[in-house]
CSV table of C-alpha atoms in Angstrom, one decimal:
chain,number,residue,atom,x,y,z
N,1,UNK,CA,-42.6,23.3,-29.7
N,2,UNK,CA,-45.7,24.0,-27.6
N,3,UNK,CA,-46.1,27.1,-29.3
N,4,UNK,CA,-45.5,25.5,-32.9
N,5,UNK,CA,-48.1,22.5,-32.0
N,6,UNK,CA,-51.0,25.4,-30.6
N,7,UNK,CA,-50.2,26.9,-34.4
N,8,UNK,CA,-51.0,23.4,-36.0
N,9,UNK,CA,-54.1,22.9,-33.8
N,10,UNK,CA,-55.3,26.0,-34.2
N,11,UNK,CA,-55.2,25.7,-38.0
N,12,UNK,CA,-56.8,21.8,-37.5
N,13,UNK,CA,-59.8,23.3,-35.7
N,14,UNK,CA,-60.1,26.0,-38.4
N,15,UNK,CA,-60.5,23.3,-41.5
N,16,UNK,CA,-62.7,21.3,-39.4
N,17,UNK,CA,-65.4,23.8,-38.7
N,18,UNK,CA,-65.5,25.1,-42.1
N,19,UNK,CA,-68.0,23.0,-43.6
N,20,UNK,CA,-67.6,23.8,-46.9
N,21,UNK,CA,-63.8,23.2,-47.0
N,22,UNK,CA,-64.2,19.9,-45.6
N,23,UNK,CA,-67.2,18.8,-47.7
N,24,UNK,CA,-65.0,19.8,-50.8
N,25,UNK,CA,-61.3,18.2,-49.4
N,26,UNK,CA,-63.3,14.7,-48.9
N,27,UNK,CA,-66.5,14.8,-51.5
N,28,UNK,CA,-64.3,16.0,-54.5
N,29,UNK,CA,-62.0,13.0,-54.4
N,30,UNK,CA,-65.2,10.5,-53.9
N,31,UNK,CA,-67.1,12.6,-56.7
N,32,UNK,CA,-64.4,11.9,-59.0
N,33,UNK,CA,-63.7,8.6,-58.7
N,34,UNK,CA,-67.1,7.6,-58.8
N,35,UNK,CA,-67.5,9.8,-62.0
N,36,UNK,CA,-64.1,8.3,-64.0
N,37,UNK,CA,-64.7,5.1,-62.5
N,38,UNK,CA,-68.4,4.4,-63.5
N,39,UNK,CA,-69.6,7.6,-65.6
N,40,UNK,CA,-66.7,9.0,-67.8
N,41,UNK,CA,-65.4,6.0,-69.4
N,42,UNK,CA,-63.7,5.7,-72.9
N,43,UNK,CA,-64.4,1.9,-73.0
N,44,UNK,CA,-65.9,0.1,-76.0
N,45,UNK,CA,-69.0,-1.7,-75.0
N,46,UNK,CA,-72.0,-2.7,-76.6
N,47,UNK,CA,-71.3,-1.0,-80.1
N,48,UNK,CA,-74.7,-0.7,-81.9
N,49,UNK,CA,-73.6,-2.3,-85.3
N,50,UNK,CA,-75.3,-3.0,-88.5
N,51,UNK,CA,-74.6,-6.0,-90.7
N,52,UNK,CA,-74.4,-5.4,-94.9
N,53,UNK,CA,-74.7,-8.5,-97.0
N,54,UNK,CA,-76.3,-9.3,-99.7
N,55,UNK,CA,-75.3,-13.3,-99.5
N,56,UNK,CA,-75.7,-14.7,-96.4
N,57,UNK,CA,-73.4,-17.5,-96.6
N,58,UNK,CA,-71.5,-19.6,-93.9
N,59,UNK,CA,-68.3,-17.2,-94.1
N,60,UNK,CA,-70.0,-14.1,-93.3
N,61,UNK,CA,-72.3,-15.9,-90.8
N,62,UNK,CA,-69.5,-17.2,-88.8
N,63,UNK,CA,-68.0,-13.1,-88.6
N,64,UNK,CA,-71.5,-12.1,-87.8
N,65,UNK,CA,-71.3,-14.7,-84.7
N,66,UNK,CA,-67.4,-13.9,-83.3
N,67,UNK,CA,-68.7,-10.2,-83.2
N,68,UNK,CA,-72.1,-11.1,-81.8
N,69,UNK,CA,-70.6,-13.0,-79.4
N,70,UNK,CA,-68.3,-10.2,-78.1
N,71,UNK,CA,-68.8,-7.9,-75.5
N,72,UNK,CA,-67.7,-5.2,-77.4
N,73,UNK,CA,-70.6,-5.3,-80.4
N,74,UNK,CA,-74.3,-5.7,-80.5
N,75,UNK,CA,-75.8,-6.8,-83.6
N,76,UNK,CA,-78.4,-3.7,-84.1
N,77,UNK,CA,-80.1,-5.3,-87.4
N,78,UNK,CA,-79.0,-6.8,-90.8
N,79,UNK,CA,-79.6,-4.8,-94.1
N,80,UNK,CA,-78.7,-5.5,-98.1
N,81,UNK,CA,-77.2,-2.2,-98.8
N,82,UNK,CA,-74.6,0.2,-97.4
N,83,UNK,CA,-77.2,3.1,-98.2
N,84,UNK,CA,-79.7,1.7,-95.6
N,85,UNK,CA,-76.8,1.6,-93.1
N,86,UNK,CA,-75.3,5.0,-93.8
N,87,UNK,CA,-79.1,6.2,-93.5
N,88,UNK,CA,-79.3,4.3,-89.6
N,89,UNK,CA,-76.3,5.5,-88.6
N,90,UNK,CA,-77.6,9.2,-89.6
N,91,UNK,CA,-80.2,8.5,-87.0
N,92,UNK,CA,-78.3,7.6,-84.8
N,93,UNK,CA,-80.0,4.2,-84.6
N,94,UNK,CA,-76.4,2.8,-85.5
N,95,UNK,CA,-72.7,3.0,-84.5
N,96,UNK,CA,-71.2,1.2,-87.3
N,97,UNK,CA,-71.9,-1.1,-90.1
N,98,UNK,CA,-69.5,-3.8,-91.5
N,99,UNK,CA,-70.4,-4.4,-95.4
N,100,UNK,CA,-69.8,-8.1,-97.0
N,101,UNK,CA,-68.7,-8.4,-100.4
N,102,UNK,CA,-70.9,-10.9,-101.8
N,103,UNK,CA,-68.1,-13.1,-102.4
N,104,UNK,CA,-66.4,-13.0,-99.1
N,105,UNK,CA,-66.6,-16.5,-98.6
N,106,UNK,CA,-64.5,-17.1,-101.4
N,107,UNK,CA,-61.8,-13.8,-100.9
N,108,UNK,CA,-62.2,-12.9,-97.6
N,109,UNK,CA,-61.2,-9.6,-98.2
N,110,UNK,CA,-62.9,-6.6,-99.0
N,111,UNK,CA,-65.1,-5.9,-95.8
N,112,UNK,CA,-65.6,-2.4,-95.4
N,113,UNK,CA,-66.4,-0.4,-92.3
N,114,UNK,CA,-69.0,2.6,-92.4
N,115,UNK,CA,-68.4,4.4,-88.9
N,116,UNK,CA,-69.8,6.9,-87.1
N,117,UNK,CA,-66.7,10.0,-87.1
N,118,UNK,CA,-68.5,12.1,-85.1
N,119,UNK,CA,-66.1,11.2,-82.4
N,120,UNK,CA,-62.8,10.6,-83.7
N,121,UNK,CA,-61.3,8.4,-81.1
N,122,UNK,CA,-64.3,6.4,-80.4
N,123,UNK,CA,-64.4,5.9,-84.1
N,124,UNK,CA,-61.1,4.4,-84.0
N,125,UNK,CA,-61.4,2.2,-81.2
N,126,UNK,CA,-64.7,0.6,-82.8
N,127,UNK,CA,-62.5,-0.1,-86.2
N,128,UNK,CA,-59.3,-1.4,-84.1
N,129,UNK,CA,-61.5,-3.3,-81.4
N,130,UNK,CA,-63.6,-5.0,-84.9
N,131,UNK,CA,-60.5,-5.3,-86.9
N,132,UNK,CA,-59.1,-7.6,-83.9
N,133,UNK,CA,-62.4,-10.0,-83.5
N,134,UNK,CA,-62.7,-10.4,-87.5
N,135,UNK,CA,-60.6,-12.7,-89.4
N,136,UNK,CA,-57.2,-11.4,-91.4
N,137,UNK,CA,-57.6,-11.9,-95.1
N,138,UNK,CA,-56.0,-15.6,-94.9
N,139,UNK,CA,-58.9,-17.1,-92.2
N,140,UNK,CA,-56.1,-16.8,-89.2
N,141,UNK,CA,-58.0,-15.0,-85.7
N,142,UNK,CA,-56.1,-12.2,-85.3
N,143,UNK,CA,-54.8,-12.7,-81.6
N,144,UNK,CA,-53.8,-9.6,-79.2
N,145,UNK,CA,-52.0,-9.8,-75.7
N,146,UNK,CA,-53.0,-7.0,-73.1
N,147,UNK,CA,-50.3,-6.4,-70.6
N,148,UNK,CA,-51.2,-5.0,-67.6
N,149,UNK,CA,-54.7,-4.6,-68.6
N,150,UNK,CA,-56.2,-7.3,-70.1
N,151,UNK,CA,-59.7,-6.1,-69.2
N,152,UNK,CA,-58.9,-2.9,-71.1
N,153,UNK,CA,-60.5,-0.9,-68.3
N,154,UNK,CA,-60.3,2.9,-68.3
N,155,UNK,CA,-60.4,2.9,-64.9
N,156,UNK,CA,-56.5,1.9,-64.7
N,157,UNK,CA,-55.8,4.6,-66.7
N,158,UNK,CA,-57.8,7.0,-64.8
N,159,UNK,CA,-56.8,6.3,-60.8
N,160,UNK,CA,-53.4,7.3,-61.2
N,161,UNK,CA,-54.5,10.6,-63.2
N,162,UNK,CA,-57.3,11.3,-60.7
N,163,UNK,CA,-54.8,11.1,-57.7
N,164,UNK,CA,-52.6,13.5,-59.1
N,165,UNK,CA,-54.6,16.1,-59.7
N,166,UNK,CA,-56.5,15.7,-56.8
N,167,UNK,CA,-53.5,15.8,-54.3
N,168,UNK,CA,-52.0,18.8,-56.6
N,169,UNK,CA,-55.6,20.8,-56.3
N,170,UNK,CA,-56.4,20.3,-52.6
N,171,UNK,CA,-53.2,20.7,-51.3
N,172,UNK,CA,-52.2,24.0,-53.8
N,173,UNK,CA,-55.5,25.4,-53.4
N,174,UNK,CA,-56.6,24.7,-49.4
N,175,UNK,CA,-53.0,25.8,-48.5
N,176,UNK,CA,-52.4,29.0,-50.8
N,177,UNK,CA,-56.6,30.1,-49.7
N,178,UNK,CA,-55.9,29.3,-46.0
N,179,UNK,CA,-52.6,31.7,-45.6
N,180,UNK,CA,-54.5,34.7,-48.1
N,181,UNK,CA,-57.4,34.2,-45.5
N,182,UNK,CA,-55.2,35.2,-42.8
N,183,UNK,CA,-53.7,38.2,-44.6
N,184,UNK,CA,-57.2,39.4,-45.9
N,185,UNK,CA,-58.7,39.2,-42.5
N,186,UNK,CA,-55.3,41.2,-40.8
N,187,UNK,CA,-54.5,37.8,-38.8
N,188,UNK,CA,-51.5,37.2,-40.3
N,189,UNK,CA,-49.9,40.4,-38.8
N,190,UNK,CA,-50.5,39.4,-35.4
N,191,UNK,CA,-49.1,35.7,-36.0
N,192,UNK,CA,-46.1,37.2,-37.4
N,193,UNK,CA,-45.6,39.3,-34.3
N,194,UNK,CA,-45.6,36.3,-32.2
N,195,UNK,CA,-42.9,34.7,-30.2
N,196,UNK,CA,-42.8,32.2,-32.8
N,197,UNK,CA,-40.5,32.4,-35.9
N,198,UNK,CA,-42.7,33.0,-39.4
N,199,UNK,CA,-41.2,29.8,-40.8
N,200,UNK,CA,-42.6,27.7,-38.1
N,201,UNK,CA,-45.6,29.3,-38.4
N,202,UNK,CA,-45.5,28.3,-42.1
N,203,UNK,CA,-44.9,25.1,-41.4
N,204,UNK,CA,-47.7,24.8,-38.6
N,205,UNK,CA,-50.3,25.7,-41.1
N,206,UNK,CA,-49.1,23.5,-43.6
N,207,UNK,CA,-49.1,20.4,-41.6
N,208,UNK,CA,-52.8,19.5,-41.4
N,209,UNK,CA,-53.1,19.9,-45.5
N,210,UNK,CA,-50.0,17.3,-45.7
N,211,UNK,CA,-52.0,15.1,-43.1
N,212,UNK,CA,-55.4,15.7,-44.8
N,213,UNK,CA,-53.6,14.7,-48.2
N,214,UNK,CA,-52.6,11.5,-47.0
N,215,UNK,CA,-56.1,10.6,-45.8
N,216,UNK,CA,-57.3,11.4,-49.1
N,217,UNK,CA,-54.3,9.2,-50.9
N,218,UNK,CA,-55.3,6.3,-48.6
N,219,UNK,CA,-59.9,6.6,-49.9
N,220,UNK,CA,-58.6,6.7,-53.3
N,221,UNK,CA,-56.5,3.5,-53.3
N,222,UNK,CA,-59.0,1.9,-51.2
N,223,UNK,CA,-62.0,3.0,-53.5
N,224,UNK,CA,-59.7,1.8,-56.7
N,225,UNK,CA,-59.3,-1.4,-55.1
N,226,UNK,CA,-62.3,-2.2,-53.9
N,227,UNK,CA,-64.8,-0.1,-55.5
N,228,UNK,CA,-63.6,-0.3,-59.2
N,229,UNK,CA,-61.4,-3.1,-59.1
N,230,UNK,CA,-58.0,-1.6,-60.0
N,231,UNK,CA,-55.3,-3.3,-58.1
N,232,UNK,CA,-52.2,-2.2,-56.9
N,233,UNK,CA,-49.6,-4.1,-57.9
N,234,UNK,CA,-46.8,-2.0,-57.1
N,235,UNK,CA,-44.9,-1.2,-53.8
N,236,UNK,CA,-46.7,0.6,-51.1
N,237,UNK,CA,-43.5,2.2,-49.3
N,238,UNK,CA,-42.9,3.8,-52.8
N,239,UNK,CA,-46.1,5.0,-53.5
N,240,UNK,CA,-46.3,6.7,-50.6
N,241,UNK,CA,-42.9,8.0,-50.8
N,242,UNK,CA,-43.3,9.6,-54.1
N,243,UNK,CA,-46.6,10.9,-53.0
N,244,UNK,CA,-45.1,12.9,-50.2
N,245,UNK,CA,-42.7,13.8,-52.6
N,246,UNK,CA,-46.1,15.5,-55.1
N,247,UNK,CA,-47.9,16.6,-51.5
N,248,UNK,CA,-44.7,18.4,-50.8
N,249,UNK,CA,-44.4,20.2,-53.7
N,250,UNK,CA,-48.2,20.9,-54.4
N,251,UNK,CA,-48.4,22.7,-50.9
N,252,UNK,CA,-44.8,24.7,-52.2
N,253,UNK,CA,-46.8,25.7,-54.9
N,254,UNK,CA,-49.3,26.5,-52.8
N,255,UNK,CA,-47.4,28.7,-50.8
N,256,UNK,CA,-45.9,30.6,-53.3
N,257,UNK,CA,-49.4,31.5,-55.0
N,258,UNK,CA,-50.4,33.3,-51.3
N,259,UNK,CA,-47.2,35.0,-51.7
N,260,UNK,CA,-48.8,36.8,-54.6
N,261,UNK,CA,-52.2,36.9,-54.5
N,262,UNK,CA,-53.6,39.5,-52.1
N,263,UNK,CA,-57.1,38.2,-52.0
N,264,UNK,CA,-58.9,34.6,-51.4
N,265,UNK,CA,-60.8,35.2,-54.5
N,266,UNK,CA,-57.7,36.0,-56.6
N,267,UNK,CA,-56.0,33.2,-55.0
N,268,UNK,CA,-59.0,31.1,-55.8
N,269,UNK,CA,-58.5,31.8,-60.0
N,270,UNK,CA,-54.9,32.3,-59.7
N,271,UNK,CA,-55.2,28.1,-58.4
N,272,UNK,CA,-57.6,27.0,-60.9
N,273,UNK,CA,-55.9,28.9,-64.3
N,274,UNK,CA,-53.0,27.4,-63.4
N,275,UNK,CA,-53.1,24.1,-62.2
N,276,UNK,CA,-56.9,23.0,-63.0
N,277,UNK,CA,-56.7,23.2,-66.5
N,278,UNK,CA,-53.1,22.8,-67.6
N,279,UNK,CA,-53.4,19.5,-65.3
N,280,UNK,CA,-56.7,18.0,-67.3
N,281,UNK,CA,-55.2,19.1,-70.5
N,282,UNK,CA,-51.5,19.1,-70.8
N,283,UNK,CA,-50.8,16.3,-68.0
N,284,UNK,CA,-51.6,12.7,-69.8
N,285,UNK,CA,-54.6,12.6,-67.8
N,286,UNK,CA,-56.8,12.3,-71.1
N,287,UNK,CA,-54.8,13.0,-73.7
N,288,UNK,CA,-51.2,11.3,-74.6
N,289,UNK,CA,-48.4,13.7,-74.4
N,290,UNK,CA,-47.1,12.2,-77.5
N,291,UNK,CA,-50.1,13.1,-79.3
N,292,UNK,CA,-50.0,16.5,-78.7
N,293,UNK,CA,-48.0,19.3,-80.5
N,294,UNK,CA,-44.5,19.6,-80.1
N,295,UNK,CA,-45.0,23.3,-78.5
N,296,UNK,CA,-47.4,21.9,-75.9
N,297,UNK,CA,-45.2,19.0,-74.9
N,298,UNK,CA,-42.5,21.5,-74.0
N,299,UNK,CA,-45.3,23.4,-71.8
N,300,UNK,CA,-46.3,20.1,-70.1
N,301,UNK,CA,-42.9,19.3,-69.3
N,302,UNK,CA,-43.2,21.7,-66.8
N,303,UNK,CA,-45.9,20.5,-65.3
N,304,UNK,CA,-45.3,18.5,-62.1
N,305,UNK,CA,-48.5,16.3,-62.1
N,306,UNK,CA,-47.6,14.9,-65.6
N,307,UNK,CA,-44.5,13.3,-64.4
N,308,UNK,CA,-46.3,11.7,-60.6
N,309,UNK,CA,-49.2,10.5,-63.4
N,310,UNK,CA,-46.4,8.2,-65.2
N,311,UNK,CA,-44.9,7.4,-61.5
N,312,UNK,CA,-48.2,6.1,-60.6
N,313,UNK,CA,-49.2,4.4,-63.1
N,314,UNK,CA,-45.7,2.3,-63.7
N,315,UNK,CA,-46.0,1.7,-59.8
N,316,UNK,CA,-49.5,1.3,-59.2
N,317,UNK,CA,-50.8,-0.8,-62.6
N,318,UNK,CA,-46.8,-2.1,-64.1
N,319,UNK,CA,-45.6,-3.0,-60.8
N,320,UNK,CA,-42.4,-1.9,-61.7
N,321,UNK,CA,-39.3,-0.8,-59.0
N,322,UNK,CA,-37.8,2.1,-58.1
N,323,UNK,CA,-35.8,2.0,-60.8
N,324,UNK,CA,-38.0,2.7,-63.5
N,325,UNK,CA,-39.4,5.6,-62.1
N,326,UNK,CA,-36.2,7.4,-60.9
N,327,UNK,CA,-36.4,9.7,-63.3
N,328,UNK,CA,-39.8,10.9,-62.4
N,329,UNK,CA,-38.7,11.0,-58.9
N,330,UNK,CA,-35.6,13.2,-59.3
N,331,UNK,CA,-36.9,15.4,-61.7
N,332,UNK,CA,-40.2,16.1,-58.9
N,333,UNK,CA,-37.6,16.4,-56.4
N,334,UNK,CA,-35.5,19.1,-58.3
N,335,UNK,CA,-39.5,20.9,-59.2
N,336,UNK,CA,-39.8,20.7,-55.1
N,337,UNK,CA,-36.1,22.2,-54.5
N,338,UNK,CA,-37.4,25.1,-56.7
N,339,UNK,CA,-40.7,26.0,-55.8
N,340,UNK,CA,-40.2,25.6,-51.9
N,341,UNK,CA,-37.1,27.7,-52.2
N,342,UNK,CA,-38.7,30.6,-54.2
N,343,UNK,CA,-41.9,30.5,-52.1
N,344,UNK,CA,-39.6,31.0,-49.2
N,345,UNK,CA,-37.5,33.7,-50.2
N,346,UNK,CA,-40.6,35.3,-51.5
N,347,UNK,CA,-42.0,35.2,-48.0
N,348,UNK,CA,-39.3,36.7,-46.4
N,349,UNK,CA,-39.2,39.6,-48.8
N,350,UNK,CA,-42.7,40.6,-47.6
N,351,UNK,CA,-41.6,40.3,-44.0
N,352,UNK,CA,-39.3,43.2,-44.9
């Protein structure tokens, strides 16, 4: 065990004096959650709209108030026709424009919406979120219950995505970089020689990545809580247990990427082709799985941070048990069973 502990703080001093590795295991995750928590945000606020009517009468007036006095829409200017809107919105002077029949008072149907398409989904969000603060067609408020997130925040939706890719990054990466290092530099030979057994030695580099990732786990819930507001309503014992669960199997896959890159730089691309982007793209991070084609939701079903995204968020923003996420928990523990066995019988095969 003294041997196996002058292996771990060996590796410990190694991380710590390479400046760049540190700067990148603690700036990344405070980068990013400043970025999704304050920058890259997909909430509606202050939605530049134009009002159309040709009768200003009290009907339309009290619409024009409800969506003035939202947080969602800012009353850009009134014009007579939907031409002059069209033109604004061209010019990006506009967002949207809501056109009054000029016998709305009467009706109280036949409001159109004239939207800017250039982004789908924000165009969609501006005609659901002004859909739910205008009156139906019989007078009644339409009235909508938020669970969960009342606020509507993005930020909920993005903590949970942000610490699983993250965790799966930093710990695949750092580990799979660290061992290749040792290879490229002819180190590894000379550890392998040692006294100690090459699993040990394994596991003795490994260790400060698993501790690192925890400390990383811990600024991003306290930076959601307190820096962005996002609470965690879930349990802490399980968050943490089903995060060692991800760490585990993120430094697995880790290991099995040094088993076949040969080279820090290859290990480097190998890392980012094939967690970075099937992680931003094909986890639920941005876009719903649902949403996507029935040939990528097979591919992202083998994607490990998809499945600790919906653990998260169930545990983190639902509050929800054990219970409801035991299938996300078995499932990463069968991806962990898997990976950590392959990356080990890979290992010893290059031993031979």
């Amino acid at each position: 065990m003294k041997q196996f502990f002058s292996f771990v703080i060996k590796e410990a001093k190694h991380i710590i004096r390479d400046k760049r590795t540190m700067l990148m295991l603690f700036g990344m995750p405070t980068a990013m959650m400043l970025l999704f928590g304050f920058a890259i945000t997909n909430d509606v606020r202050n939605v530049r709209t134009i009002i159309v009517m040709s009768n200003a009468d009290y009907a339309t007036q009290e619409v024009v108030d409800r969506l003035s006095a939202s947080e969602y829409f800012t009353i850009s200017k009134m014009v007579a026709t939907p031409s002059e809107a069209e033109k604004a919105i061209q010019n990006q002077q506009a967002d949207m424009a809501i056109v009054f029949p000029h016998d709305f008072a009467s009706r109280r149907t036949g409001l159109q919406f004239i939207v800017d398409g250039a982004d789908p989904n924000m165009a969609q969000q501006w005609s659901t979120y002004a859909n739910a603060v205008i009156t139906n067609p019989k007078g009644a408020v339409i009235n909508t219950k938020l669970l969960y997130n009342p606020q509507m925040k993005s930020t909920y939706n993005f903590v949970p995505a942000i610490m699983g890719m993250l965790l799966m990054l930093i710990c695949a990466m750092m580990t799979s970089i660290s061992i290749v290092r040792e290879k490229e530099k002819g180190t590894m030979e000379v550890l392998l020689v040692s006294p100690t057994q090459p699993l040990m030695i394994i596991i003795a580099k490994v260790i400060p990545y698993l501790i690192l990732a925890f400390l990383i786990l811990i600024i991003i819930l306290l930076m959601s809580v307190f820096l962005l507001g996002v609470p965690v309503q879930g349990s802490l014992f399980w968050i943490f247990g089903i995060s060692t669960l991800y760490i585990l199997l993120a430094l697995s896959l880790g290991l099995l990427i040094s088993n076949i890159a040969k080279t820090q730089l290859v290990a480097l691309l190998m890392s980012a082709m094939v967690l970075l982007m099937p992680i931003i793209m094909l986890s639920g991070m941005v876009f719903p799985v649902e949403s996507m084609p029935q040939i990528l939701q097979y591919v992202s079903a083998v994607i490990p941070t998809r499945y600790y995204i919906i653990a998260m968020r169930k545990l983190m923003i639902m509050g929800v048990g054990i219970e409801q996420v035991l299938n996300e928990t078995l499932i990463l523990a069968g991806m962990l069973i898997v990976l950590l066995s392959l990356s080990l019988a890979m290992f010893k095969k290059r031993l031979e």
